[in-house]
XYZ file of C-alpha atoms in Angstrom:
665
model
C -62.703 60.386 7.711
C -65.463 57.861 8.171
C -66.480 58.414 4.517
C -62.846 57.946 3.458
C -62.699 54.668 5.376
C -65.999 53.406 3.875
C -64.908 54.394 0.380
C -61.612 52.553 0.845
C -63.462 49.408 1.935
C -65.762 49.641 -1.081
C -62.781 50.158 -3.392
C -61.028 47.121 -1.968
C -64.134 44.924 -2.378
C -64.780 46.209 -5.917
C -61.145 45.583 -6.925
C -61.304 42.037 -5.590
C -64.577 41.362 -7.436
C -63.068 42.709 -10.675
C -60.164 40.303 -10.371
C -62.556 37.416 -9.710
C -64.683 38.214 -12.765
C -61.608 38.478 -14.994
C -60.517 35.016 -13.851
C -63.940 33.617 -14.781
C -64.033 35.329 -18.179
C -62.659 32.286 -20.009
C -65.660 30.245 -18.814
C -68.117 32.592 -20.520
C -69.661 31.501 -23.840
C -70.693 34.483 -25.950
C -73.036 33.945 -28.920
C -70.689 35.398 -31.551
C -67.380 35.018 -29.732
C -64.825 32.374 -30.584
C -62.166 30.784 -28.449
C -59.342 33.356 -28.152
C -56.474 31.959 -26.094
C -54.471 35.209 -26.316
C -57.378 37.210 -24.923
C -57.949 34.714 -22.112
C -54.252 34.675 -21.209
C -54.072 38.490 -21.184
C -57.132 38.762 -18.959
C -55.648 36.188 -16.596
C -52.529 38.367 -16.251
C -54.696 41.433 -15.653
C -56.629 39.487 -13.030
C -53.376 38.610 -11.289
C -52.208 42.252 -11.233
C -55.586 43.549 -10.074
C -55.633 40.874 -7.393
C -52.341 42.278 -6.097
C -53.872 45.774 -6.158
C -56.830 44.406 -4.230
C -54.444 43.051 -1.604
C -52.750 46.473 -1.339
C -56.129 48.182 -0.950
C -57.091 45.671 1.736
C -53.872 46.471 3.617
C -54.591 50.227 3.266
C -58.092 49.700 4.597
C -56.706 47.874 7.643
C -54.150 50.629 8.307
C -56.816 53.339 8.037
C -58.909 51.473 10.572
C -56.003 51.212 13.033
C -54.208 54.560 12.576
C -57.028 56.935 11.608
C -60.375 55.637 12.793
C -59.288 54.179 16.139
C -57.827 57.451 17.723
C -60.731 59.676 16.778
C -63.286 57.053 17.772
C -61.547 56.613 21.113
C -61.559 60.418 21.684
C -65.281 60.551 20.998
C -66.298 57.538 23.012
C -63.896 57.870 25.991
C -62.591 61.392 26.541
C -65.668 63.400 25.615
C -67.893 60.996 27.492
C -65.669 61.387 30.595
C -65.955 65.186 30.500
C -69.728 64.978 30.234
C -69.849 62.596 33.192
C -67.620 64.884 35.364
C -69.793 67.838 34.454
C -72.864 66.064 35.720
C -71.093 64.991 38.934
C -69.901 68.584 39.566
C -73.416 69.913 38.999
C -74.806 67.419 41.510
C -72.108 68.362 44.118
C -72.756 72.094 43.590
C -76.493 71.602 44.123
C -75.853 69.619 47.302
C -73.559 72.432 48.593
C -76.198 75.074 47.891
C -78.791 73.061 49.752
C -76.458 72.659 52.782
C -75.697 76.417 52.834
C -79.422 77.203 52.737
C -80.062 74.987 55.736
C -77.122 76.510 57.559
C -78.349 80.053 56.803
C -81.760 79.304 58.271
C -80.331 78.536 61.712
C -81.984 80.763 64.412
C -80.120 83.226 66.717
C -81.712 81.754 69.714
C -80.116 79.160 71.619
C -81.277 75.869 70.233
C -80.336 72.296 70.169
C -76.653 71.902 69.704
C -77.155 68.583 68.031
C -79.080 70.096 65.073
C -76.492 72.830 64.685
C -73.699 70.249 64.676
C -75.429 68.214 61.939
C -75.959 71.249 59.721
C -72.339 72.312 60.097
C -71.146 68.766 59.318
C -73.368 68.704 56.255
C -71.959 71.986 54.998
C -68.424 70.728 55.577
C -69.025 67.493 53.670
C -70.831 69.080 50.729
C -68.276 71.881 50.380
C -65.398 69.393 50.428
C -67.111 67.191 47.839
C -67.831 70.176 45.629
C -64.249 71.315 45.874
C -62.854 67.882 44.997
C -65.267 67.442 42.096
C -64.456 70.913 40.845
C -60.738 70.205 40.841
C -61.175 66.929 38.911
C -63.522 68.606 36.456
C -61.179 71.556 35.849
C -58.249 69.183 35.502
C -60.170 67.118 32.930
C -61.074 70.289 31.038
C -57.444 71.363 30.905
C -56.409 67.858 29.828
C -59.088 67.866 27.117
C -57.425 70.826 25.443
C -54.380 68.672 24.803
C -56.372 65.567 23.928
C -58.315 67.612 21.402
C -55.117 68.481 19.588
C -53.888 64.887 19.735
C -57.220 63.523 18.492
C -57.071 65.898 15.529
C -53.468 65.246 14.591
C -53.178 61.488 15.171
C -55.863 60.465 12.611
C -54.374 62.789 10.006
C -50.916 61.432 10.711
C -52.208 57.825 10.480
C -54.020 58.604 7.232
C -50.908 60.061 5.629
C -48.690 57.237 6.863
C -51.163 54.638 5.554
C -51.245 56.342 2.153
C -47.452 56.570 2.004
C -47.181 52.888 2.931
C -49.768 52.011 0.262
C -47.901 53.888 -2.466
C -44.587 52.409 -1.393
C -46.067 48.924 -1.496
C -47.486 49.524 -4.971
C -44.231 50.984 -6.208
C -42.198 48.068 -4.924
C -44.518 45.256 -6.046
C -46.011 46.532 -9.276
C -43.586 48.885 -10.977
C -40.893 46.299 -11.701
C -42.886 43.810 -13.825
C -45.944 45.913 -14.721
C -44.453 48.545 -17.017
C -43.380 46.092 -19.727
C -46.691 44.250 -19.533
C -48.713 47.449 -19.848
C -46.573 48.577 -22.781
C -47.187 45.302 -24.629
C -50.893 45.444 -23.941
C -51.055 49.023 -25.190
C -49.344 47.978 -28.426
C -51.767 45.057 -28.807
C -54.746 47.356 -28.280
C -53.502 49.642 -31.039
C -53.028 46.665 -33.375
C -56.540 45.417 -32.637
C -57.909 48.885 -33.303
C -56.159 49.047 -36.686
C -57.344 45.528 -37.525
C -60.895 46.512 -36.622
C -60.767 49.562 -38.844
C -59.450 47.461 -41.727
C -62.128 44.816 -41.183
C -64.846 47.465 -41.089
C -63.614 48.895 -44.394
C -63.545 45.407 -45.932
C -67.068 44.635 -44.708
C -68.370 47.929 -46.012
C -66.863 47.166 -49.421
C -68.287 43.641 -49.341
C -71.715 44.993 -48.505
C -71.540 47.400 -51.433
C -70.433 44.610 -53.806
C -73.184 42.288 -52.573
C -75.775 45.000 -53.009
C -74.707 45.482 -56.626
C -74.516 41.732 -57.323
C -77.792 40.928 -55.578
C -79.823 43.598 -57.265
C -81.501 41.126 -59.688
C -82.325 38.806 -56.771
C -84.520 41.440 -55.198
C -87.104 40.675 -57.851
C -89.677 38.131 -56.636
C -89.429 36.118 -59.876
C -85.824 36.192 -61.180
C -84.962 35.180 -64.731
C -84.121 31.441 -64.838
C -81.748 31.988 -67.772
C -79.528 34.181 -65.617
C -80.058 32.190 -62.442
C -80.354 28.494 -63.354
C -82.340 26.074 -61.245
C -80.261 23.961 -58.855
C -81.674 20.469 -59.332
C -79.172 18.569 -57.169
C -80.399 19.711 -53.761
C -81.177 17.209 -51.026
C -82.047 19.897 -48.441
C -84.009 23.110 -48.830
C -85.653 25.734 -46.659
C -87.722 28.824 -47.312
C -91.098 30.482 -47.033
C -94.055 28.864 -48.814
C -97.792 29.512 -48.921
C -99.832 26.490 -47.836
C -103.363 25.993 -49.082
C -106.014 25.316 -46.429
C -109.555 24.417 -47.434
C -112.149 26.476 -45.597
C -115.190 25.114 -47.426
C -116.281 23.018 -50.357
C -114.877 25.420 -52.925
C -113.224 28.153 -50.872
C -109.685 28.026 -49.517
C -107.196 30.212 -47.715
C -103.428 30.486 -47.996
C -101.090 30.688 -44.997
C -97.452 31.743 -45.252
C -95.020 29.648 -43.171
C -91.375 28.688 -43.136
C -90.815 25.183 -44.546
C -87.648 23.069 -44.363
C -86.599 19.476 -44.978
C -85.137 17.362 -42.220
C -83.960 13.938 -43.365
C -86.985 12.304 -44.993
C -89.524 14.708 -43.458
C -91.023 18.023 -44.506
C -91.279 20.407 -41.539
C -92.979 23.781 -41.074
C -92.547 26.533 -38.504
C -94.789 29.521 -37.958
C -93.404 32.955 -37.187
C -92.611 33.224 -33.502
C -92.472 29.464 -32.846
C -89.353 28.043 -31.249
C -89.431 24.729 -33.171
C -90.913 23.216 -36.305
C -93.618 20.590 -36.663
C -93.957 17.616 -38.993
C -95.983 18.239 -42.137
C -95.456 15.020 -44.102
C -93.149 12.054 -44.526
C -91.695 12.581 -48.008
C -89.858 9.257 -48.320
C -91.266 7.480 -51.415
C -93.721 10.345 -51.970
C -94.714 11.906 -55.272
C -94.508 15.615 -56.178
C -95.609 17.505 -59.261
C -96.495 20.997 -60.389
C -100.228 21.792 -60.355
C -102.313 24.568 -61.861
C -104.343 26.446 -59.258
C -107.045 28.856 -60.293
C -105.989 31.658 -57.971
C -102.242 31.127 -57.501
C -99.096 30.643 -59.572
C -96.054 28.400 -59.042
C -97.962 25.766 -57.077
C -96.951 22.149 -56.569
C -98.585 19.230 -54.829
C -96.942 16.633 -52.549
C -98.685 13.277 -52.073
C -97.597 10.705 -49.489
C -96.544 7.215 -50.564
C -99.886 5.707 -49.512
C -101.915 8.492 -51.155
C -103.800 9.294 -47.957
C -102.279 12.718 -47.408
C -101.522 15.541 -49.841
C -100.557 19.176 -49.565
C -100.570 22.035 -52.087
C -97.851 24.654 -51.626
C -97.002 27.850 -53.484
C -93.471 29.147 -54.045
C -92.463 32.738 -54.667
C -91.024 32.140 -58.126
C -90.747 29.574 -60.880
C -87.125 28.910 -59.946
C -88.014 28.334 -56.300
C -90.906 26.050 -57.279
C -88.735 23.866 -59.515
C -86.020 23.646 -56.865
C -88.550 22.504 -54.267
C -89.888 19.851 -56.677
C -86.371 18.575 -57.471
C -85.376 18.542 -53.806
C -88.444 16.569 -52.736
C -87.893 14.162 -55.641
C -84.309 13.567 -54.510
C -85.448 12.989 -50.935
C -88.230 10.690 -52.127
C -85.638 8.532 -53.912
C -83.630 8.504 -50.659
C -80.550 9.927 -52.345
C -80.000 12.012 -49.207
C -78.971 8.846 -47.325
C -75.725 8.470 -49.282
C -72.518 10.242 -48.349
C -72.176 12.142 -51.662
C -75.837 13.052 -52.040
C -75.426 16.084 -54.311
C -73.256 14.220 -56.806
C -75.698 11.329 -57.043
C -78.617 13.748 -57.323
C -76.865 15.502 -60.199
C -76.501 12.216 -62.026
C -80.088 11.154 -61.346
C -81.529 14.447 -62.534
C -79.289 14.532 -65.604
C -80.404 11.214 -67.005
C -81.427 7.780 -65.824
C -78.423 6.252 -67.537
C -75.862 8.485 -65.866
C -77.579 7.985 -62.547
C -76.258 4.440 -62.388
C -72.689 5.012 -63.560
C -70.137 2.999 -61.486
C -68.343 5.010 -58.847
C -64.840 6.179 -59.804
C -63.285 4.734 -56.666
C -64.701 1.263 -57.327
C -63.911 1.520 -61.032
C -60.289 2.530 -60.411
C -59.919 -0.235 -57.877
C -60.696 -2.922 -60.446
C -59.666 -1.080 -63.594
C -56.557 -3.180 -64.136
C -58.359 -6.418 -63.289
C -61.219 -6.235 -65.815
C -60.103 -7.970 -69.060
C -62.920 -6.763 -71.288
C -65.925 -4.495 -70.883
C -69.021 -6.656 -70.563
C -72.341 -5.581 -71.982
C -74.188 -5.487 -68.709
C -76.658 -2.913 -67.400
C -75.077 0.172 -65.838
C -74.849 0.158 -62.077
C -75.616 2.696 -59.373
C -73.014 4.742 -57.601
C -72.472 3.519 -54.042
C -69.533 3.222 -51.754
C -67.931 -0.192 -51.274
C -66.245 -0.718 -47.957
C -67.164 -3.084 -45.134
C -67.127 -3.113 -41.348
C -66.401 -6.707 -40.469
C -64.284 -7.801 -37.564
C -61.389 -8.734 -39.869
C -60.039 -7.000 -42.964
C -61.308 -8.321 -46.273
C -58.837 -10.073 -48.533
C -57.704 -7.984 -51.508
C -59.044 -9.021 -54.873
C -55.727 -9.703 -56.522
C -56.965 -12.241 -59.046
C -60.708 -11.497 -59.081
C -62.717 -9.195 -61.275
C -66.209 -7.844 -60.852
C -67.636 -10.516 -63.146
C -66.122 -13.270 -60.995
C -68.011 -12.067 -57.919
C -71.546 -12.135 -59.291
C -72.829 -14.563 -61.890
C -73.479 -12.725 -65.188
C -77.103 -12.090 -66.167
C -78.249 -13.040 -62.688
C -81.887 -12.092 -62.031
C -82.538 -9.889 -59.005
C -85.406 -10.572 -56.609
C -86.761 -7.298 -55.201
C -89.507 -8.642 -52.944
C -89.976 -11.417 -50.411
C -91.835 -14.562 -51.417
C -95.260 -15.046 -49.860
C -95.063 -17.006 -46.558
C -96.318 -20.397 -47.808
C -93.773 -22.527 -45.973
C -90.451 -22.201 -44.264
C -88.778 -24.422 -46.880
C -88.394 -21.702 -49.504
C -86.104 -21.803 -52.562
C -82.619 -20.760 -51.718
C -82.833 -22.235 -48.182
C -81.346 -25.437 -46.886
C -83.192 -27.693 -44.459
C -81.542 -28.409 -41.206
C -81.128 -32.012 -40.084
C -84.338 -33.453 -38.762
C -86.465 -30.533 -39.999
C -89.650 -31.380 -41.839
C -91.038 -29.217 -44.585
C -94.248 -28.452 -42.714
C -96.409 -25.562 -43.731
C -96.161 -22.356 -41.672
C -99.297 -21.536 -39.703
C -100.561 -18.330 -41.374
C -102.278 -17.208 -38.146
C -99.079 -17.331 -36.091
C -100.321 -20.160 -33.838
C -97.928 -22.650 -32.364
C -99.845 -25.741 -33.449
C -99.016 -27.595 -30.265
C -95.274 -27.872 -30.961
C -92.539 -25.965 -29.209
C -90.738 -23.307 -31.253
C -87.220 -24.138 -32.278
C -85.950 -20.797 -30.960
C -87.540 -20.901 -27.509
C -84.462 -22.498 -25.951
C -82.026 -20.256 -27.803
C -79.716 -18.125 -25.657
C -79.689 -15.198 -28.095
C -82.858 -13.352 -29.122
C -82.294 -10.013 -30.852
C -84.902 -8.293 -33.022
C -84.139 -5.625 -35.638
C -86.352 -3.632 -38.007
C -85.098 -4.110 -41.588
C -86.278 -3.451 -45.142
C -85.538 -5.964 -47.887
C -83.758 -4.424 -50.890
C -83.141 -7.535 -52.997
C -81.192 -10.741 -53.465
C -79.207 -12.337 -56.260
C -76.978 -15.336 -56.840
C -73.218 -14.882 -56.450
C -70.282 -17.038 -57.490
C -67.807 -16.110 -54.775
C -68.418 -16.095 -51.009
C -65.027 -15.657 -49.379
C -64.566 -11.869 -49.354
C -66.788 -8.932 -48.273
C -66.417 -7.421 -51.755
C -69.122 -9.861 -52.857
C -71.578 -8.089 -50.553
C -70.422 -4.631 -51.706
C -70.772 -5.532 -55.393
C -74.231 -7.015 -54.765
C -75.287 -3.833 -52.957
C -74.060 -1.765 -55.888
C -75.888 -3.805 -58.511
C -79.161 -4.007 -56.551
C -79.207 -0.243 -55.876
C -78.360 0.382 -59.531
C -81.204 -1.857 -60.688
C -83.619 -0.127 -58.314
C -82.578 3.265 -59.720
C -82.951 2.064 -63.322
C -86.422 0.592 -62.790
C -87.555 3.339 -60.354
C -88.210 0.839 -57.577
C -88.251 2.722 -54.276
C -90.728 0.826 -52.129
C -89.345 -1.735 -49.705
C -90.961 -4.424 -47.573
C -90.421 -3.848 -43.859
C -89.852 -6.917 -41.683
C -88.500 -7.930 -38.316
C -85.162 -9.761 -38.415
C -84.811 -12.186 -35.487
C -81.244 -13.325 -34.764
C -80.939 -16.541 -32.732
C -78.298 -19.188 -32.185
C -79.978 -21.468 -34.747
C -81.073 -19.258 -37.593
C -82.079 -15.824 -38.877
C -85.792 -15.251 -39.415
C -87.673 -12.594 -41.343
C -91.002 -12.100 -39.557
C -94.036 -10.181 -40.792
C -94.585 -7.358 -38.248
C -98.374 -7.506 -38.741
C -99.129 -11.257 -38.571
C -95.894 -12.505 -36.915
C -95.610 -15.102 -39.723
C -92.127 -16.219 -40.699
C -91.448 -15.035 -44.233
C -87.944 -16.444 -44.676
C -85.680 -18.589 -42.566
C -81.889 -18.607 -42.917
C -80.067 -21.437 -41.070
C -77.098 -19.993 -39.219
C -74.563 -22.681 -40.341
C -75.335 -21.834 -43.984
C -74.451 -18.128 -43.597
C -70.957 -17.936 -45.041
C -70.357 -14.179 -45.020
C -71.908 -10.985 -43.644
C -70.865 -7.340 -43.956
C -72.149 -3.783 -43.713
C -71.456 -0.898 -46.063
C -68.304 1.104 -45.405
C -69.946 4.544 -45.587
C -73.708 3.980 -45.399
C -74.183 2.056 -42.134
C -77.855 1.479 -42.928
C -76.993 -1.120 -45.587
C -75.897 -4.649 -44.713
C -76.034 -8.074 -46.348
C -75.047 -11.697 -45.988
C -74.294 -14.653 -48.274
C -76.298 -17.862 -47.799
C -75.000 -21.193 -49.121
C -77.853 -23.283 -50.485
C -78.215 -26.824 -51.754
C -79.275 -25.908 -55.276
C -79.774 -23.002 -57.610
C -79.537 -22.370 -61.284
C -77.287 -25.404 -61.600
C -78.873 -28.201 -59.559
C -75.747 -30.294 -59.639
C -73.729 -27.937 -57.426
C -74.339 -25.805 -54.308
C -74.993 -22.134 -54.921
C -74.650 -18.951 -52.912
C -77.286 -16.197 -52.678
C -76.546 -12.709 -51.327
C -79.379 -10.917 -49.486
C -79.254 -7.117 -49.052
C -81.225 -5.199 -46.402
C -81.559 -1.649 -45.104
C -81.875 -0.920 -41.382
C -82.208 2.128 -39.152
C -78.450 2.751 -38.790
C -78.050 -0.667 -37.166
C -76.049 -2.515 -39.825
C -73.004 -2.965 -37.612
C -75.174 -4.095 -34.667
C -76.835 -6.763 -36.828
C -73.455 -8.028 -38.067
C -72.188 -8.128 -34.476
C -75.284 -10.083 -33.418
C -74.799 -12.611 -36.242
C -71.153 -13.030 -35.241
C -72.160 -13.506 -31.604
C -74.789 -16.073 -32.630
C -72.162 -18.000 -34.610
C -69.792 -17.995 -31.621
C -72.545 -19.221 -29.287
C -73.525 -21.937 -31.778
C -69.864 -22.994 -32.108
C -69.437 -23.240 -28.337
C -72.714 -25.168 -28.067
C -71.577 -27.635 -30.759
C -68.219 -28.134 -29.050
C -70.022 -28.697 -25.739
C -72.409 -31.187 -27.369
C -69.538 -33.159 -28.868
C -67.696 -33.201 -25.551
C -70.861 -34.413 -23.824
C -71.364 -37.213 -26.370
C -67.760 -38.301 -25.979
C -68.158 -38.350 -22.177
C -71.329 -40.428 -22.493
C -69.537 -42.910 -24.789
C -66.725 -43.269 -22.255
C -69.278 -43.869 -19.495
C -71.039 -46.529 -21.585
C -67.739 -48.352 -22.184
C -66.929 -48.220 -18.482
C -70.395 -49.564 -17.619
C -69.989 -52.455 -20.088
C -66.594 -53.335 -18.652
C -68.055 -53.227 -15.142
C -70.816 -55.656 -16.159
C -68.292 -58.102 -17.684
C -66.202 -57.930 -14.523
C -69.243 -58.573 -12.310
C -70.213 -61.566 -14.449
C -66.698 -63.020 -14.190
C -66.691 -62.587 -10.421
C -70.074 -64.368 -10.168
C -68.760 -67.365 -12.171
C -65.699 -67.626 -9.924
C -67.913 -67.472 -6.861
C -70.144 -70.283 -8.223
C -67.093 -72.460 -8.896
C -65.811 -71.968 -5.369
C -69.224 -72.886 -3.934
C -69.393 -76.069 -5.998
C -65.893 -77.065 -4.954
C -66.792 -76.590 -1.299
C -69.898 -78.760 -1.625
C -67.966 -81.558 -3.385
C -65.300 -81.520 -0.715
C -67.924 -81.753 2.028
C -69.695 -84.709 0.392
C -66.505 -86.717 -0.137
C -65.547 -87.060 3.578
C -67.731 -90.281 4.552
C -66.466 -92.445 1.672
C -62.801 -91.821 1.710
C -61.902 -94.957 -0.284
C -63.951 -94.043 -3.291
C -63.614 -90.326 -2.826
C -60.892 -89.842 -5.291
C -62.698 -91.583 -8.142
C -65.941 -89.866 -7.265
C -64.166 -86.525 -7.122
C -62.764 -87.126 -10.517
C -66.152 -88.023 -11.913
C -67.801 -85.010 -10.380
C -65.062 -82.758 -11.636
C -65.453 -84.048 -15.127
C -69.218 -83.664 -14.949
C -68.721 -80.196 -13.543
C -66.553 -79.201 -16.489
C -69.174 -80.499 -18.865
C -72.135 -78.804 -17.189
C -70.592 -75.509 -16.085
C -73.310 -73.563 -17.849
C -76.390 -75.509 -16.661
C -77.493 -72.779 -14.348
C -79.340 -73.073 -11.075
C -81.207 -76.303 -11.917
C -77.972 -78.059 -12.827
C -76.479 -77.038 -9.500
C -79.430 -78.492 -7.545
C -79.249 -81.726 -9.501
C -75.556 -82.121 -8.745
C -76.145 -81.448 -5.086
C -78.907 -84.096 -4.903
C -76.680 -86.641 -6.630
C -73.903 -85.882 -4.214
């Protein structure tokens, strides 16, 4: 029974744990398992049912403890222990009685001390009475034990059966009603899943057989390129290559590793490694097939600066050509565009088709172009902006109206001779001083030291060209398209890296090596700025200048740059700089107006003080004349009149005139 009770407790705990694990099944993430809501819901229902079963088992375990284990445990620990205790007490009383009888039997026949005889008799009486009482209690307990033995055997069995009956009744009442339909549905679902599995296995077996037949030519290490053409439009590739390692002046060894492209980098990973390592930066690199003495299908990759090169061997001619085409496409940075494979197909097909206008841009302005101009073909790029406001639709403009025809493109930055470069307007009060080529301050404070905004970005200059229209972001998009097209036509892939400093006064292009300002763009002259709709690395702005190809009118020049996915941040910084400059200008004007008002008030205050001083002088003179006229009353009136007339004539004599009048008086 103790084993039954322990097993029931273990069953209850195991059932509860099963329910808990089923509830947590939906949190598990298996490597090949997808999110199956039906499976999760079904397991949740099973968890609920099993949880109810766990509760029933817990109740059964409690009832077994009360009705089965308690009576038999009580019989063992109380009744049997009582019998053993009475047996020991009876044995002790019997021994005491025997000892008293022995002492009584040894009494002599001679007449002895009555006191000793009385004590022995009293001892026999006491021990015999105690033995008799203990014997009666012991016999009574033995007789009672016969009944308790039957009860202790029957009560646990009765409790066990009653607990089981109660358990089954509870399960029948709680589970039968809503469980039968659920189990029937689950059984049907299991059969459907089994049939689906069998069908899927048959389909996979057939697919494997078809793939084995179709892939039979691919098992050859060097497949026929006529049957399996080379894919020249790849911008990503991975596979095993043999790398050449020089072990001496003329000797070399080859090591087989897994190579893959990641963005503009070539990576390699040895067998057993958890991650790959950088082999070479293949942006603007050169790649070509080479003839090795001991190996076939070799090609060499050389970095853009020529300092690092690597010779690799492919398994087949097809694989070698695909690696060369892929690295060429990455070197031309075609992988940066959204539709890399399409552009790569055009570039590899021919240089002319590589710069065909994009269909979306061509359809957009198809109805607006009156005649087809004989201009160089242009590269395929996307044309959408990310400004704060939507660009105005070109309802009356064509592509030729955005950019001046036959406009030359500048692909590099002019040498930093001075900050007053062509295509830049001087700010008011700015002298055309020569820039210090050593980056020294020259004793004058920088114009951007007091600027609130200082943000530095790493950019690469793509080119600039003159434009005719500077009121819509489409000017920037069209300039981007033409500059990228010209770069593709002339195979210009190198770009000058600079630091673009955005302040509240201007934009500066700074040489990262010497910290010399290459170009300076005054912020008020920047009329428009935008980033590419799809390629967020590209951004540009339009600068209004004082002169250009036609010196009689202002011109606009559009500058295009490439950043490290920070085109939108640069545009936001330029917008913030313009807002700060606008608020500063409004504050300056308000301050000047306040100063003008204060100057007018100060002038009025001076005039008022002067008038009060004149009135005070007149009152003082009148008082003095009145005081001097009192001794000569007869001639006072005529003298007063004379003095008054002289006073009116000499009102502006000053301090000396006043003293003279006083002395005369």
